[in-house]
Coordinates of C-alpha atoms in Angstrom, one line a residue:
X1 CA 140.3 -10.9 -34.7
X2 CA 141.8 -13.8 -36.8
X3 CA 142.5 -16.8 -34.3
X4 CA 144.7 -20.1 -35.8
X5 CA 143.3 -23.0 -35.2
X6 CA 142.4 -26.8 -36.3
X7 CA 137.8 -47.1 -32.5
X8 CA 133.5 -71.1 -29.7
X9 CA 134.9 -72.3 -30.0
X10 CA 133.0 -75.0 -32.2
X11 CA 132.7 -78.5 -31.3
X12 CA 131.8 -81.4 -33.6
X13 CA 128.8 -83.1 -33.2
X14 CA 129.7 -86.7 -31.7
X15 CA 129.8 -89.0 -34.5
X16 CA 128.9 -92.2 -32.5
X17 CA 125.5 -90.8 -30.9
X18 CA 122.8 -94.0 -31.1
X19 CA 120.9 -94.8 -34.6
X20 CA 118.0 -94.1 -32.3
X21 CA 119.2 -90.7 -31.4
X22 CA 120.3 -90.1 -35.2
X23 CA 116.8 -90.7 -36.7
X24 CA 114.8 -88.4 -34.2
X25 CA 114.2 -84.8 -36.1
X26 CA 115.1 -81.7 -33.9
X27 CA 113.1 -80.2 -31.9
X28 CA 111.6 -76.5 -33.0
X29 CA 112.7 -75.3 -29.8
X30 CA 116.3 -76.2 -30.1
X31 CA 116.6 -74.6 -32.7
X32 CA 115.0 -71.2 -31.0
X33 CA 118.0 -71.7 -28.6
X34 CA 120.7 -72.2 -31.1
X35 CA 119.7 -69.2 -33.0
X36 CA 119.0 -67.3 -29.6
X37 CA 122.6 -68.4 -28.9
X38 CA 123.9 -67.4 -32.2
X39 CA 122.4 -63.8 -31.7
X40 CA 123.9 -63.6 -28.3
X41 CA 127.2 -64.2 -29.5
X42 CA 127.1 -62.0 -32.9
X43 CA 125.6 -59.3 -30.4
X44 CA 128.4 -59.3 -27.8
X45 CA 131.1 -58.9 -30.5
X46 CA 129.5 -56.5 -32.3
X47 CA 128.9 -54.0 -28.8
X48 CA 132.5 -54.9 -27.9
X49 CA 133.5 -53.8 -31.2
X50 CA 131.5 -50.6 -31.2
X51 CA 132.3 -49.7 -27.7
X52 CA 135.9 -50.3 -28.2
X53 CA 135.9 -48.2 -31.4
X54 CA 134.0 -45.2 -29.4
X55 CA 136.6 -45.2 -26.4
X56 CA 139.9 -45.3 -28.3
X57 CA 139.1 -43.9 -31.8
X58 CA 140.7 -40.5 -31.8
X59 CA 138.8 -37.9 -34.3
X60 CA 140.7 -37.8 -37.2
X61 CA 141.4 -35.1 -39.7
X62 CA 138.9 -35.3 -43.1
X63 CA 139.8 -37.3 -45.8
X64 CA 141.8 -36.2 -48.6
X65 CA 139.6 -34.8 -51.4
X66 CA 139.3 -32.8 -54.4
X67 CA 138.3 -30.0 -52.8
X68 CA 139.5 -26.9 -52.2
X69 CA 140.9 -25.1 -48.8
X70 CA 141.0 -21.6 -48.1
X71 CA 144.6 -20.5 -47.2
X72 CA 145.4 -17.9 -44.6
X73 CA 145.2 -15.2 -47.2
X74 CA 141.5 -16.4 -48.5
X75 CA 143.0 -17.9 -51.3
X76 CA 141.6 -21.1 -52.5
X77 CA 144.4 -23.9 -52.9
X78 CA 143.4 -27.5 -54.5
X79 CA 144.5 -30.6 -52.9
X80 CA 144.5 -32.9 -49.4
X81 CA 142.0 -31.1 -47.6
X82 CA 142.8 -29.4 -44.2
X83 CA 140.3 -28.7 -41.3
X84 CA 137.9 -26.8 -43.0
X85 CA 138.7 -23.1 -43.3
X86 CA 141.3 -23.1 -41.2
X87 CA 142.1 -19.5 -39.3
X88 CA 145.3 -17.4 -39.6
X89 CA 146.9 -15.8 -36.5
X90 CA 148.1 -17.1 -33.8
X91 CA 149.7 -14.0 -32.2
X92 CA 146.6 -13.8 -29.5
X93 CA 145.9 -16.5 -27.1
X94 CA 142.1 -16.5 -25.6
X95 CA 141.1 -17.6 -22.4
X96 CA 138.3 -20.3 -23.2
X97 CA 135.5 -21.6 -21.1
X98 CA 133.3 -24.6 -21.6
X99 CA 129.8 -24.9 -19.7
X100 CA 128.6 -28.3 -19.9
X101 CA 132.2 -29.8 -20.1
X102 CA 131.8 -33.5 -19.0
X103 CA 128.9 -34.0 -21.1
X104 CA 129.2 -35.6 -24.4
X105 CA 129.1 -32.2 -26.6
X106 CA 131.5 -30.4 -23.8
X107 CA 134.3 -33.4 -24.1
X108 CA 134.3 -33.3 -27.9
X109 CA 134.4 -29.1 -27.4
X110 CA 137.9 -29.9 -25.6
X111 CA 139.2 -32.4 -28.1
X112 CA 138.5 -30.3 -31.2
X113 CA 140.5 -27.0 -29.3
X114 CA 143.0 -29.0 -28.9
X115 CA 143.2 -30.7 -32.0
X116 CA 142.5 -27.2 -34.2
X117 CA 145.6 -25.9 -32.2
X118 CA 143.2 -23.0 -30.7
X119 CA 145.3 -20.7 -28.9
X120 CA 144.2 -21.1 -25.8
X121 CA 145.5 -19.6 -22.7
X122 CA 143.4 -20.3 -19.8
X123 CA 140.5 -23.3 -20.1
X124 CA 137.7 -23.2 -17.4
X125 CA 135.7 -26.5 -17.3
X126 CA 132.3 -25.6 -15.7
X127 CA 129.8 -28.4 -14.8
X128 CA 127.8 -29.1 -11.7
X129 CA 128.7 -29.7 -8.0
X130 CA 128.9 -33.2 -8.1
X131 CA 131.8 -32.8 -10.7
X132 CA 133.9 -29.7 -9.3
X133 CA 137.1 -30.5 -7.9
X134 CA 137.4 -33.5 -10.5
X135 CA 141.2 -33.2 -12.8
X136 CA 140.5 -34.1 -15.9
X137 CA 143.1 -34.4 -18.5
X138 CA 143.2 -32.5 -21.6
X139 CA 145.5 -31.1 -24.5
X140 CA 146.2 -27.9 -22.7
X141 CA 147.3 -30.5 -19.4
X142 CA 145.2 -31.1 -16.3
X143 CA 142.2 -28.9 -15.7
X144 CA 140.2 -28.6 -12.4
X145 CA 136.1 -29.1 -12.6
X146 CA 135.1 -25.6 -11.7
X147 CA 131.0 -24.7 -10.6
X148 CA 130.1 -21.7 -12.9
X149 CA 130.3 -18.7 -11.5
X150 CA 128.7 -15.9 -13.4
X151 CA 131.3 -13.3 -12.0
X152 CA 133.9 -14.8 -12.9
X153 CA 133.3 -16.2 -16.2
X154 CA 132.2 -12.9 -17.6
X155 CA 136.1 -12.2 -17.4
X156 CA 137.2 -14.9 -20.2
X157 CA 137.1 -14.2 -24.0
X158 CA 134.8 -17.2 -25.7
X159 CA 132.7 -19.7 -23.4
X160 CA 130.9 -22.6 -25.7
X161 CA 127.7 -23.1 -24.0
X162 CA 127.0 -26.9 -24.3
X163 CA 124.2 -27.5 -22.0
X164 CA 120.3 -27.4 -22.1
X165 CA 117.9 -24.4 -22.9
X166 CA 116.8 -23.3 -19.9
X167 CA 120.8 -22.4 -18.6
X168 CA 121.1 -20.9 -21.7
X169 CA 118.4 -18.5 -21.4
X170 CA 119.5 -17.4 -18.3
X171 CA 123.0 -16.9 -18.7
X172 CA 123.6 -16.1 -21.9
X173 CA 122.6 -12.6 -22.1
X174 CA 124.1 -11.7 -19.0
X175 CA 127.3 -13.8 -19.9
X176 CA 127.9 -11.6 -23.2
X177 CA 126.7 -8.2 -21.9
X178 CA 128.6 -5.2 -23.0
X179 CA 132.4 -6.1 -22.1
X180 CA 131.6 -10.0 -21.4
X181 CA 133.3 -12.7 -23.6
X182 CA 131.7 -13.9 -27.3
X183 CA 129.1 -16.8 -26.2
X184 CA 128.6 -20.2 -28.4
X185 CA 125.5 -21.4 -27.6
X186 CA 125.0 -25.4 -28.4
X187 CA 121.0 -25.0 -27.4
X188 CA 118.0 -24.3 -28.9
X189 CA 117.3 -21.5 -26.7
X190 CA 118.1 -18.3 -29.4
X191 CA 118.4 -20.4 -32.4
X192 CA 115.1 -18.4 -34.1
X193 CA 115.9 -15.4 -31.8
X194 CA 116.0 -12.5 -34.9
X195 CA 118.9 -11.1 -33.1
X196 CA 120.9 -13.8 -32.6
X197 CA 122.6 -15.1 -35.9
X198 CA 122.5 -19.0 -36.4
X199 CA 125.6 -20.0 -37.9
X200 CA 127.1 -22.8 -40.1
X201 CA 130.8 -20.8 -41.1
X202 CA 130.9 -22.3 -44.4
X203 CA 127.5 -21.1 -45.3
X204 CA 127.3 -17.7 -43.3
X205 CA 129.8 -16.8 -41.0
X206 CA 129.2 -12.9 -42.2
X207 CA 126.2 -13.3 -40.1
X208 CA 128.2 -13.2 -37.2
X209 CA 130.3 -10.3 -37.4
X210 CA 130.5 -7.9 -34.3
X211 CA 128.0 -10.1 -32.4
X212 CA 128.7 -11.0 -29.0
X213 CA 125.9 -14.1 -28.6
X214 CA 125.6 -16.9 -31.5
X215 CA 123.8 -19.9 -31.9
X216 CA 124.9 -23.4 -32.9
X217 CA 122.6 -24.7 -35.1
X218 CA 120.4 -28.1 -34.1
X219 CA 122.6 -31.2 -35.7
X220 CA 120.4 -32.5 -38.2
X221 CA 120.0 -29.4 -39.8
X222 CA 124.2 -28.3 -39.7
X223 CA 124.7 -32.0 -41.3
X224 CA 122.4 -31.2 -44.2
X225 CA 122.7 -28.1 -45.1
X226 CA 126.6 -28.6 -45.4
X227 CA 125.1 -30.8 -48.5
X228 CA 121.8 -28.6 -49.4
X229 CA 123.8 -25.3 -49.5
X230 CA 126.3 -25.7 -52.1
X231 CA 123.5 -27.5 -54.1
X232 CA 120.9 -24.4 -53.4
X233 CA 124.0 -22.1 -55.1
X234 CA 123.9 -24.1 -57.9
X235 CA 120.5 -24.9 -59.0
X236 CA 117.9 -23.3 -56.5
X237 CA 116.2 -25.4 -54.5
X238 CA 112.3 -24.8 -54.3
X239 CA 111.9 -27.8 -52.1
X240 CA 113.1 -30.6 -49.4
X241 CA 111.7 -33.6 -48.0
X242 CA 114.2 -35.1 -45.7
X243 CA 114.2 -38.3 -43.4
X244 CA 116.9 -38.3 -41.2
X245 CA 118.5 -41.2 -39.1
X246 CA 119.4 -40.1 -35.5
X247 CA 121.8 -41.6 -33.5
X248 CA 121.8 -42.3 -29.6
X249 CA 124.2 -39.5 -29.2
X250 CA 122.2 -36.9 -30.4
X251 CA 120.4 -37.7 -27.1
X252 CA 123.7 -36.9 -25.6
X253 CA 125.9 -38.8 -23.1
X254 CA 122.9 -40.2 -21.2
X255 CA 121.3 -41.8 -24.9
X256 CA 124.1 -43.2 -25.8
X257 CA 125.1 -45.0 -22.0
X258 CA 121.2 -46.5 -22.2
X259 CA 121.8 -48.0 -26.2
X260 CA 125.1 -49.8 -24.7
X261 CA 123.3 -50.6 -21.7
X262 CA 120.3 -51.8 -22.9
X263 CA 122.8 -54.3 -25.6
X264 CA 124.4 -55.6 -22.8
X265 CA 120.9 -56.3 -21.3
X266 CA 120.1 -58.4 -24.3
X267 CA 123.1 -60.3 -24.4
X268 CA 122.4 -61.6 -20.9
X269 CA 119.0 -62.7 -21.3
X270 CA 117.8 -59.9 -19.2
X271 CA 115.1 -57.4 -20.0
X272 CA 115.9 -54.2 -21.5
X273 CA 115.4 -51.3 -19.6
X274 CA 114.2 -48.1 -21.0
X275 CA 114.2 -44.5 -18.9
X276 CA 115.9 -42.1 -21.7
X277 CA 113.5 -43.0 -24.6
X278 CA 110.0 -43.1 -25.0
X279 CA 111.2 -46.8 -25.9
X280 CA 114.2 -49.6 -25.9
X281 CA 116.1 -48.8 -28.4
X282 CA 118.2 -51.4 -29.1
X283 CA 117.2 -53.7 -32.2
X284 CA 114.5 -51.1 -32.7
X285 CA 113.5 -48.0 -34.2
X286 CA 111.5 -44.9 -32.7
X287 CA 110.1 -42.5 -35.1
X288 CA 109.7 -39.7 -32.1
X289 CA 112.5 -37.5 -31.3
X290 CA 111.1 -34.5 -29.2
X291 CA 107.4 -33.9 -28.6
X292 CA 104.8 -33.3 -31.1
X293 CA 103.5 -30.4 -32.2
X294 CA 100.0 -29.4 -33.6
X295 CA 100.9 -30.1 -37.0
X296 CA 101.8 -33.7 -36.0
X297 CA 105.3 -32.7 -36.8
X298 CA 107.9 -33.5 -33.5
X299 CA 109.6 -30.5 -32.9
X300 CA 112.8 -32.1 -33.9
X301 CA 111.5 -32.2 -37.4
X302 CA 110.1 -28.7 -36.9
X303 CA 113.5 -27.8 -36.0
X304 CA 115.2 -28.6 -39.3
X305 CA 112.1 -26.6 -41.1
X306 CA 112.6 -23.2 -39.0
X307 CA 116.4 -23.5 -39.0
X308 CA 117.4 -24.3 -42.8
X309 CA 114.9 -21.5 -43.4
X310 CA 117.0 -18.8 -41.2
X311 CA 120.5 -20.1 -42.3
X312 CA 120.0 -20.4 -46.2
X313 CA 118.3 -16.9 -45.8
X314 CA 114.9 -18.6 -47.9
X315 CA 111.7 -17.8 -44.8
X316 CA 109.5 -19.0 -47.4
X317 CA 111.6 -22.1 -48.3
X318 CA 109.2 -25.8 -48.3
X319 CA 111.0 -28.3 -46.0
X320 CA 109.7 -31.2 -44.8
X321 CA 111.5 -34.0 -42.3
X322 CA 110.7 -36.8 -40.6
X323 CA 113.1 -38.1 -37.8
X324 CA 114.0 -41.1 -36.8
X325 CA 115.6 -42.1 -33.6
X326 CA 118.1 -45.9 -34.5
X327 CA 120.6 -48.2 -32.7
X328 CA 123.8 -46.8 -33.7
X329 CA 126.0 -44.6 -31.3
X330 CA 127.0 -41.9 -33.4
X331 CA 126.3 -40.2 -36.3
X332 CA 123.4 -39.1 -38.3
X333 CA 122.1 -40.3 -41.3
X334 CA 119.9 -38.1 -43.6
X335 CA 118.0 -39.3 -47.1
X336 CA 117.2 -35.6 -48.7
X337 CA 114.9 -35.2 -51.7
X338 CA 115.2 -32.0 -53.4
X339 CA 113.3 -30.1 -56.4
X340 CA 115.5 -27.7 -57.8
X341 CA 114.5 -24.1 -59.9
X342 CA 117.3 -25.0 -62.6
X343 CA 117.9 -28.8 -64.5
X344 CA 120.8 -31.1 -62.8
X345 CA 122.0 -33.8 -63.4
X346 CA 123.6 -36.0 -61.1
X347 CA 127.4 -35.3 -62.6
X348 CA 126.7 -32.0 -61.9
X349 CA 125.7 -32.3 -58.4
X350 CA 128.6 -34.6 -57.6
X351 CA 131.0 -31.8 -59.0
X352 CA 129.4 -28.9 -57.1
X353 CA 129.7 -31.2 -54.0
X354 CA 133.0 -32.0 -54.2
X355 CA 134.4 -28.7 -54.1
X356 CA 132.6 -27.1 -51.0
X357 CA 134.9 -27.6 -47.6
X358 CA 133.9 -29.7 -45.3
X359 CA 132.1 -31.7 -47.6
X360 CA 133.6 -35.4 -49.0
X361 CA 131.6 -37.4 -51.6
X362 CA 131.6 -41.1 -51.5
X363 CA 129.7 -42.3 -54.1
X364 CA 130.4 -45.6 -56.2
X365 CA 127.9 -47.9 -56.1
X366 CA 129.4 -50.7 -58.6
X367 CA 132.3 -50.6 -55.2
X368 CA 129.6 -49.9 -52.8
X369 CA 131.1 -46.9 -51.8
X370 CA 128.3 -44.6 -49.8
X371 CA 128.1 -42.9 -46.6
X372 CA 127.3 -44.8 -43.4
X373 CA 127.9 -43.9 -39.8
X374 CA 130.5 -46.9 -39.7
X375 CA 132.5 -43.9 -42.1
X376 CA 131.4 -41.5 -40.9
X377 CA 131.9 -41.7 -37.7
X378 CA 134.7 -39.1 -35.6
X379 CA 135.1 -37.6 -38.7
X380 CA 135.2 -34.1 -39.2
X381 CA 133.8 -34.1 -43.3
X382 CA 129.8 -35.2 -43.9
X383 CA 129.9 -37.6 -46.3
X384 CA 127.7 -37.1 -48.8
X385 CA 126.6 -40.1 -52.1
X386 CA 123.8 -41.9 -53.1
X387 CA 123.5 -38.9 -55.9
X388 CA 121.1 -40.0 -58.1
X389 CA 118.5 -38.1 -60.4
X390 CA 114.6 -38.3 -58.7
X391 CA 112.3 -39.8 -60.7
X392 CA 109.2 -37.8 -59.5
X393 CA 110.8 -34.3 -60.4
X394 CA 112.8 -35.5 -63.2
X395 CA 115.7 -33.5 -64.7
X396 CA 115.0 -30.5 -61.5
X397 CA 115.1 -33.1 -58.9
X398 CA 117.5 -35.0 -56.9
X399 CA 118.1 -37.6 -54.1
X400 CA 121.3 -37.7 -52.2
X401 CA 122.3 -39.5 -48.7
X402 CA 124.1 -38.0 -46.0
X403 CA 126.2 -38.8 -43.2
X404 CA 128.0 -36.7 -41.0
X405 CA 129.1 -37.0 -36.7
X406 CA 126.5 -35.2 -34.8
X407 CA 128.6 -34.6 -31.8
X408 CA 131.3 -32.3 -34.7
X409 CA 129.6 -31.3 -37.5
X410 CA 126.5 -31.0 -35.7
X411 CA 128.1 -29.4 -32.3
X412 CA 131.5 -29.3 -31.1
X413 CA 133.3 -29.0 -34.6
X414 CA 130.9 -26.1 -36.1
X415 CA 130.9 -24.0 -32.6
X416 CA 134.8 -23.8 -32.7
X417 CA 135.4 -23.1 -36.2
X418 CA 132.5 -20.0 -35.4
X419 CA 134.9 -18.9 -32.6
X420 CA 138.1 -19.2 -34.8
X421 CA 136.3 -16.8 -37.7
X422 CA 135.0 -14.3 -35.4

C-alpha cells in the first residue's frame, strides 16, 4: 500500500567619587562579582532565547539542495528538495495510534503526521492515567488522551510505539498479531531481534516489506548512517570511530525539563539539582550515556556498533563510538572517522553526499559554514560538513561532522516515513 504523506541597563561610573576612592585598586573579589554578574545575565538571555526558540519554532521543511527527490513514479527529479521520499496515494486514509503521545518523541510523532499530510482518519493518543481525559490540540483537531487498551488498539492500521522497552516487549507482539495493525517501535526492545527489520527508509526500506512489527533505529545511529551509507556505496568503508555529541533530548522530555531547570538554577544563585543524570548538566559535560558494559563500552555506544552493523548489512563491520552527553536541548552532534576500501577525496565525498535525500551538506569553512545544532535544529535534513581528508589513513580515509534532530531524524521523522513506504 502506497500512503501520501510529508524558535542594563549600564550606568556610568560617577565621575566625582573622592581622589581617595580613585587611587584605591579593586578588590579581587569585586571583580568575582562583576564577572559572576556578567555570567548571570549572558546566561538568562541565552535560556530565554533557547527556550523561546524550542516552544514556538515550528519544524520546518529541509533546505533547498542539490539533491535529488524521488517523484511518485520513482523517478528521480533534481531541484528544491521535498520531504524526503515523499509517498504517492492518498486514496486510503489509516486510522493511526500513538503510544507514548505526550512525551517528547509522541508530540513530534503528531506534528510530522500532520505536517507529511498522512492520511489519517482516526488518531488515538494513548498515555497513562494521569493524562486520559486531557484534549489536546492537533492537526487532525482536538483529540481526547485515551489509556491503551490492547482490545481496542489491535483494531487500528499503524500505532508508533514511542515509549520505553519493557511496554514494548509486551505489547508489541500481541499488538501486530495476525490481523492487528503494522507496529513502529521507537525502543530498543527488537532493534537486534533477527526477525524484526531495523529500518532507516533511505537505506533499507526493502527490509520491511510484508512485516507487520519494525524497529526504529537508536538516534545516534539513524543520524550517522544517513551520512555513512551513501559514503559506504561509494568507497567501502572498512572502518568507524565515531564520537558523538548528545543532546538533553535524547533523554527525552524529562532530560531536557532538568537542562532548563538546572539553567534557571544557576541564574538565581541557587544550587543545581540533578535527579535525571548521573550529573548537572548544565555548563558541563558527561561522557556516560547508559550503563557500562564489560568492554567498558556504555551501551549507548554499543548501540551504534550492533545497529550500523544490522542496517548497512556488514556483521563483521569495525565501529567504534564514544558518547557524550552536552548542554544543548536538541540535536546530536557526531564527529565520524572513516577508512575506506577505495581512495577519496574530499570533492568526492561532498558530491556523493549531496545527492542522497535527506542529506544537506554545509561545508565552507573560509564562511564558516558547518553543521551545529543551532542549524540543525527542527530540521528534517542532517547536516553533514567538516569533509576533510584524514591524515592517519591518507587518500582511503575521511573525517566528516554531523548534525541532525534526534527527536526526527533519529525518532519521529524516520518512523513515519517507515509507515508511509510500507
Amino acid at each position: 500500500m502506497h500512503i501520501l504523506v510529508a524558535r542594563t541597563e549600564n550606568k556610568k561610573a560617577g565621575r566625582h567619587a573622592s581622589e581617595q576612592h580613585q587611587r584605591q585598586p579593586p578588590q579581587l573579589s569585586d571583580f568575582r562579582v562583576l564577572l559572576r554578574e556578567i555570567m548571570r545575565a549572558l546566561i538568562a538571555v541565552f535560556s530565554l532565547y533557547i527556550c523561546s526558540a524550542m516552544a514556538f519554532m515550528p519544524t520546518t521543511l529541509p533546505s533547498a539542495s542539490r539533491a535529488c527527490v524521488r517523484t511518485s513514479a520513482g523517478r528521480r527529479r533534481a531541484g528544491t528538495r521535498l520531504t524526503p521520499m515523499m509517498a504517492v496515494d492518498q486514496g486510503s486514509t489509516l486510522k493511526v495510534g500513538i503510544v507514548g503521545a505526550t512525551g517528547a518523541v509522541g508530540e513530534e510523532i503528531v506534528k510530522v503526521l500532520g505536517h507529511r499530510n498522512f492520511p489519517v482518519s482516526e488518531l488515538h493518543l494513548y498515555a497513562s492515567a494521569r493524562s486520559a481525559g486531557k484534549s489536546v490540540a492537533t492537526p487532525f483537531g482536538s483529540v481526547s488522551i485515551e489509556e491503551f487498551d490492547l482490545d481496542k488498539a489491535r483494531g487500528l492500521d499503524v500505532i508508533f510505539l514511542a515509549v520505553g522497552g519493557d511496554f514494548s516487549k509486551e505489547y508489541a507482539i500481541k499488538l501486530s498479531a495476525t490481523d492487528g495493525p503494522v507496529v513502529i517501535d521507537n525502543s530498543s526492545a527488537f532493534r537486534l531481534d533477527p526477525s524484526v527489520p531495523l529500518i532507516v527508509p533511505e537505506i533499507n526500506q526493502q527490509a520491511a516489506k510484508g512485516k507487520k512489527l519494525i524497529a526504529n533505529p537508536n538516534c545516534t545511529t539513524a543520524i550517522g548512517l544517513m551520512a555513512l551509507f551513501p559514503l559506504h556505496v561509494a568507497f567501502g568503508i572498512k572502518k568507524v570511530i565515531m564520537s558523538t555529541y548528545q543532546a538533553a533530548s535524547g533523554a527525552g522530555a524529562e532530560g531536557m525539563d532538568e537542562l532548563k531547570a538546572g539553567i534557571a538554577s544557576f541564574v538565581k544563585g541557587e544550587p543545581v539539582k540533578n535527579e535525571f543524570f548521573a550529573y548537572p548538566l548544565p555548563f558541563n559535560v558527561i561522557p556516560q550515556i547508559d550503563v557500562f558494559t564489560d568492554n567498558l563500552y556504555t551501551k549507548e555506544e554499543m548501540k551504534v556498533t550492533w545497529e550500523a552493523r544490522k542496517i548497512l548489512g556488514v556483521p563483521d563491520l569495525p565501529v567504534s563510538c564514544t558518547a557524550v552527553r552536552i548542554p544543548t536541548l536538541r540535536a546530536h552532534s557526531e564527529a565520524i572517522t572513516i577508512e575506506t576500501e577505495r581512495p577519496v577525496t574530499p570533492d568526492g565525498a561532498r558530491e556523493v553526499l549531496g545527492k542522497f535525500p535527506g542529506l544537506k551538506v554545509v561545508d565552507d569553512p573560509a564562511k564558516k559554514l558547518y553543521p551545529m545544532p543551532l542549524t540543525a535544529t527542527s530540521v528534517y535534513d542532517v547536516e553533514v560538513g567538516r569533509v576533510r581528508q584524514n591524515i592517519v589513513f591518507g587518500d582511503h580515509g575521511l573525517d566528516i561532522f554531523v548534525c541532525g534532530d534526534q527527536l526526527l531524524r533519529g525518532a519521529a521523522l524516520n518512523a513515519v516515513i517507515i509507515a508511509e513506504k510500507l
